PDB file of C-alpha atoms in Angstrom:
ATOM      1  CA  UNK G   1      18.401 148.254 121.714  1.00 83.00           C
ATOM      2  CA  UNK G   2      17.510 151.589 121.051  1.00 94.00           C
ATOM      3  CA  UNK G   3      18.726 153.945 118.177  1.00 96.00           C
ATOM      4  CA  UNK G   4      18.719 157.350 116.210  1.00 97.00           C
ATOM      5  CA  UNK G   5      18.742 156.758 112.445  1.00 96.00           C
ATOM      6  CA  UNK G   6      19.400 160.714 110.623  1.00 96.00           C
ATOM      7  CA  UNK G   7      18.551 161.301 107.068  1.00 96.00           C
ATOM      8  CA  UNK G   8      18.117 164.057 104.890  1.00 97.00           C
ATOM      9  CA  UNK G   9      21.985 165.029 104.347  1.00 97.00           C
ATOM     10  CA  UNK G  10      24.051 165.476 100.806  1.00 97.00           C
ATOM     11  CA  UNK G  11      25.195 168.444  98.767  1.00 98.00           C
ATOM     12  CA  UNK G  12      23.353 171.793  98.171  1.00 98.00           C
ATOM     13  CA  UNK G  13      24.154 175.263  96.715  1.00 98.00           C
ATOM     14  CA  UNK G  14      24.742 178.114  98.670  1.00 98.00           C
ATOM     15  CA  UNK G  15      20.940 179.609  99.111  1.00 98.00           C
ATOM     16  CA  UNK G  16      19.626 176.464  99.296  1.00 98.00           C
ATOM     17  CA  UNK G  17      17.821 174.253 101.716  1.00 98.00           C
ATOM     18  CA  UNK G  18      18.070 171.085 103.200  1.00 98.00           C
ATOM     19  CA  UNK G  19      15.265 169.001 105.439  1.00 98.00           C
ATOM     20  CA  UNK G  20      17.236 166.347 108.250  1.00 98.00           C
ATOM     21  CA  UNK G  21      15.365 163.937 109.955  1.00 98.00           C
ATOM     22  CA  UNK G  22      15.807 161.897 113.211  1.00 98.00           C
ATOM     23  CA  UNK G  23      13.745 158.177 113.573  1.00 98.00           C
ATOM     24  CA  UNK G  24      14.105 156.820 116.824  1.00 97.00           C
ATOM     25  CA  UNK G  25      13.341 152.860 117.183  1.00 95.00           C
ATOM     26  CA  UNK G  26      12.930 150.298 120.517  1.00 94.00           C
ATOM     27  CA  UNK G  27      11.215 149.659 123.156  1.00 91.00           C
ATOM     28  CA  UNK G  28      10.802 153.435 124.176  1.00 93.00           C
ATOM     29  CA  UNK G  29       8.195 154.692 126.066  1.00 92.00           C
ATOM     30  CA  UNK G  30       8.912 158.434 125.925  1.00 93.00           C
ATOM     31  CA  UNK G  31      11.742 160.953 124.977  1.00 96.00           C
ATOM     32  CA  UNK G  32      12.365 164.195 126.664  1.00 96.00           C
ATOM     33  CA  UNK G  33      14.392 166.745 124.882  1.00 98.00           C
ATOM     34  CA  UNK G  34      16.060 166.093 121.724  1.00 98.00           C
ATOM     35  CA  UNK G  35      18.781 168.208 119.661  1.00 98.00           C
ATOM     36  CA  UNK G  36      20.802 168.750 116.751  1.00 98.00           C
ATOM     37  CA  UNK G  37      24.721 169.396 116.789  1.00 98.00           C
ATOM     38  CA  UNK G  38      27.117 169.899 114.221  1.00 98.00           C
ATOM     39  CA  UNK G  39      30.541 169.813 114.013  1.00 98.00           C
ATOM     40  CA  UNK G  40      33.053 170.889 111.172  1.00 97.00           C
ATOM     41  CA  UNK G  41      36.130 169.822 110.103  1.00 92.00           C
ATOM     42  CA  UNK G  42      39.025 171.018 112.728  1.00 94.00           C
ATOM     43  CA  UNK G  43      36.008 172.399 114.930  1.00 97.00           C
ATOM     44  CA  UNK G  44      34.045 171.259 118.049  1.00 97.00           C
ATOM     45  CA  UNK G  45      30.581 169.921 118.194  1.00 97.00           C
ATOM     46  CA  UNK G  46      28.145 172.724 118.240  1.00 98.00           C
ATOM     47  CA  UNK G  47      24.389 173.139 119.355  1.00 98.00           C
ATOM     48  CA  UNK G  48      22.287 173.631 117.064  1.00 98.00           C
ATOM     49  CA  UNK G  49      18.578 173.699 118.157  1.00 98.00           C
ATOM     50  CA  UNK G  50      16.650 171.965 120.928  1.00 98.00           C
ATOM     51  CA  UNK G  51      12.932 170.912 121.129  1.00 98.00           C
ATOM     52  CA  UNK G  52      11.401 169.731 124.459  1.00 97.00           C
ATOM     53  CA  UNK G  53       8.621 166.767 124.516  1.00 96.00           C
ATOM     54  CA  UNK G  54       6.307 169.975 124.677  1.00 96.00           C
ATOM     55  CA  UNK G  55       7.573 171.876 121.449  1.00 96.00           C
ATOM     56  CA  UNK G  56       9.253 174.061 123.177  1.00 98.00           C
ATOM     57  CA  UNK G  57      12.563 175.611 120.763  1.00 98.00           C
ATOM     58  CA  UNK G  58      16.341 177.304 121.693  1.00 98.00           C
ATOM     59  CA  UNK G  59      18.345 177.250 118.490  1.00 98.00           C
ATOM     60  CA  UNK G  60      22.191 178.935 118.322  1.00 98.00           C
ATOM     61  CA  UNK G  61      22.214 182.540 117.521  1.00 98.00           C
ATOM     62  CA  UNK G  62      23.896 181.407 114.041  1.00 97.00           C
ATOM     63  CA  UNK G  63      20.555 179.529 112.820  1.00 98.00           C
ATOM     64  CA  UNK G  64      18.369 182.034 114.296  1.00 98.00           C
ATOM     65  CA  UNK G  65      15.783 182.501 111.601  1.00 98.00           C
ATOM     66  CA  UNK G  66      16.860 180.322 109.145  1.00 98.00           C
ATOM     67  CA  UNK G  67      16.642 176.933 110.612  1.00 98.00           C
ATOM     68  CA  UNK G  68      13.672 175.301 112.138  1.00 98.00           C
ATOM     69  CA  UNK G  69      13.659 172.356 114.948  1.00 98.00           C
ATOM     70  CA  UNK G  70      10.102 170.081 115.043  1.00 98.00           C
ATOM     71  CA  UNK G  71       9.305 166.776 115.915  1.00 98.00           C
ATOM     72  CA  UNK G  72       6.326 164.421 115.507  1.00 97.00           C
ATOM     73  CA  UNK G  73       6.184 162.039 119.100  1.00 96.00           C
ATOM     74  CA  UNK G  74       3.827 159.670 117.447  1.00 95.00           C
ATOM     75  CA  UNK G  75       6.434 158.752 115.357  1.00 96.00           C
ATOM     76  CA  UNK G  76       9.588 159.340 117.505  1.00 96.00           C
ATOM     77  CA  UNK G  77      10.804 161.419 114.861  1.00 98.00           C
ATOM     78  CA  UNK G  78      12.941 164.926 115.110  1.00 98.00           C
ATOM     79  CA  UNK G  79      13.137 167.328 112.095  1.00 98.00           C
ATOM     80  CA  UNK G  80      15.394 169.927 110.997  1.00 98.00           C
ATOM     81  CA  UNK G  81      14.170 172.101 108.372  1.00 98.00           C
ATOM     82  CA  UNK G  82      17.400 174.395 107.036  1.00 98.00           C
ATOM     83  CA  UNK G  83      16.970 177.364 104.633  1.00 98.00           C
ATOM     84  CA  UNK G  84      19.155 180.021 103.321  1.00 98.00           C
ATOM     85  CA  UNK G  85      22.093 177.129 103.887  1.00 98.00           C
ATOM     86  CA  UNK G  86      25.648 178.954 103.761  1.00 98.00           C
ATOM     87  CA  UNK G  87      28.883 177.118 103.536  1.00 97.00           C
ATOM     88  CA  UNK G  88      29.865 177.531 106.629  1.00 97.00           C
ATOM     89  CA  UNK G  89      27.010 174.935 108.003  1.00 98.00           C
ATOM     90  CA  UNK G  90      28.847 172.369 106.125  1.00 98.00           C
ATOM     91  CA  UNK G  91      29.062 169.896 108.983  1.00 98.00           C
ATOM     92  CA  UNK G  92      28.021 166.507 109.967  1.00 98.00           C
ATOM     93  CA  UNK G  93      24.769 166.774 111.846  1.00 98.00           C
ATOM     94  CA  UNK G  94      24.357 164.623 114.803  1.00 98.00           C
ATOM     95  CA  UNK G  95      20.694 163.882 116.778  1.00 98.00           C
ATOM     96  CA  UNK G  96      20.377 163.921 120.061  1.00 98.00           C
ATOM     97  CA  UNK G  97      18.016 162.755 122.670  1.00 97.00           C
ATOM     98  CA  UNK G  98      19.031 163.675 126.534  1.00 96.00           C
ATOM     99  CA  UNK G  99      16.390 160.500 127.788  1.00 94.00           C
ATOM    100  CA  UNK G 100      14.934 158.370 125.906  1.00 93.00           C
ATOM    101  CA  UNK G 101      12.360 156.534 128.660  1.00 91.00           C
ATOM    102  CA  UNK G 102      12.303 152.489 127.600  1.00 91.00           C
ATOM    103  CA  UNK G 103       9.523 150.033 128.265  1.00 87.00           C
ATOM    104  CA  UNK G 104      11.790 148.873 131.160  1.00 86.00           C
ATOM    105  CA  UNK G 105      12.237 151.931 133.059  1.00 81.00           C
ATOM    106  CA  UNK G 106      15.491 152.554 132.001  1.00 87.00           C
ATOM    107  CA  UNK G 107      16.626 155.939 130.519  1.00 90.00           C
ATOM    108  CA  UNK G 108      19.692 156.332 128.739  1.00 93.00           C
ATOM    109  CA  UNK G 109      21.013 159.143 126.540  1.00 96.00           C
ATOM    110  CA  UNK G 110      21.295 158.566 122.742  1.00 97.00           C
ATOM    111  CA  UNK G 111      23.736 159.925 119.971  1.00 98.00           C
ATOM    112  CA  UNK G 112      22.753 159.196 116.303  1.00 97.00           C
ATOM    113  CA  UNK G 113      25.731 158.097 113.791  1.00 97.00           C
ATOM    114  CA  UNK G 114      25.442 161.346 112.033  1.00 97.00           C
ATOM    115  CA  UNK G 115      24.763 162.859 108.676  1.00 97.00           C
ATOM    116  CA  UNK G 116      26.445 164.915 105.998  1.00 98.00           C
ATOM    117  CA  UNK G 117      25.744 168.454 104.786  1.00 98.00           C
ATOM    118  CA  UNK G 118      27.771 169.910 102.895  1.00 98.00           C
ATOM    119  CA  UNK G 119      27.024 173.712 101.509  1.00 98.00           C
ATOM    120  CA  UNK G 120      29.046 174.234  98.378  1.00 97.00           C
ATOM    121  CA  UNK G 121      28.527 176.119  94.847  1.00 95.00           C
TER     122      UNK G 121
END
């Protein structure tokens, strides 16, 4: 069994900023890319930033600047630093990891359950 647990969510003020995180846990052996997506009420799910297993970044044109994509592979963990929050990131914030490599040479793609942000004053 292998999962993506996000944290980090809740309520801020318009301005403010918000750190998400991503724990991956299970027999895993290695992950290749992993993501963030949003989606808001009435909308489609959005990209929101990538990072490869090398550090390398692509975030949407609407984060560009503000938010910042990391991850630690020691600890299987993806980050999501997000600054100057406006209210129109309110969305639930979903992980993603395109292969996640298992001790049994499987791969499968991963969705986490999501997390909350709302941006309100």
């Amino acid at each position: 069994q292998v999962q993506l647990v996000e944290s980090g969510g809740g309520l801020v003020q318009p301005g403010g900023s918000l750190r998400l995180s991503c724990a991956a846990s299970g027999s895993i052996f290695s992950i290749g890319t992993m993501g963030w997506y949003r989606q808001a009420p009435g909308k489609e799910r959005e990209l929101v930033a990538t990072i490869t297993s090398r550090g390398s970044t692509n975030y949407a044109d609407s984060v560009k600047g503000r938010f910042t994509i990391s991850r630690d592979n020691a600890k299987n963990t993806m980050y999501l630093q997000m600054n100057s929050l406006k209210p129109e990131d309110t969305a639930v914030y979903y992980c993603n990891a395109d292969r996640i490599y298992l001790t049994t040479l499987r791969a499968l793609e991963v969705w986490g359950q999501g997390t909350l942000v709302t941006v309100s004053s």
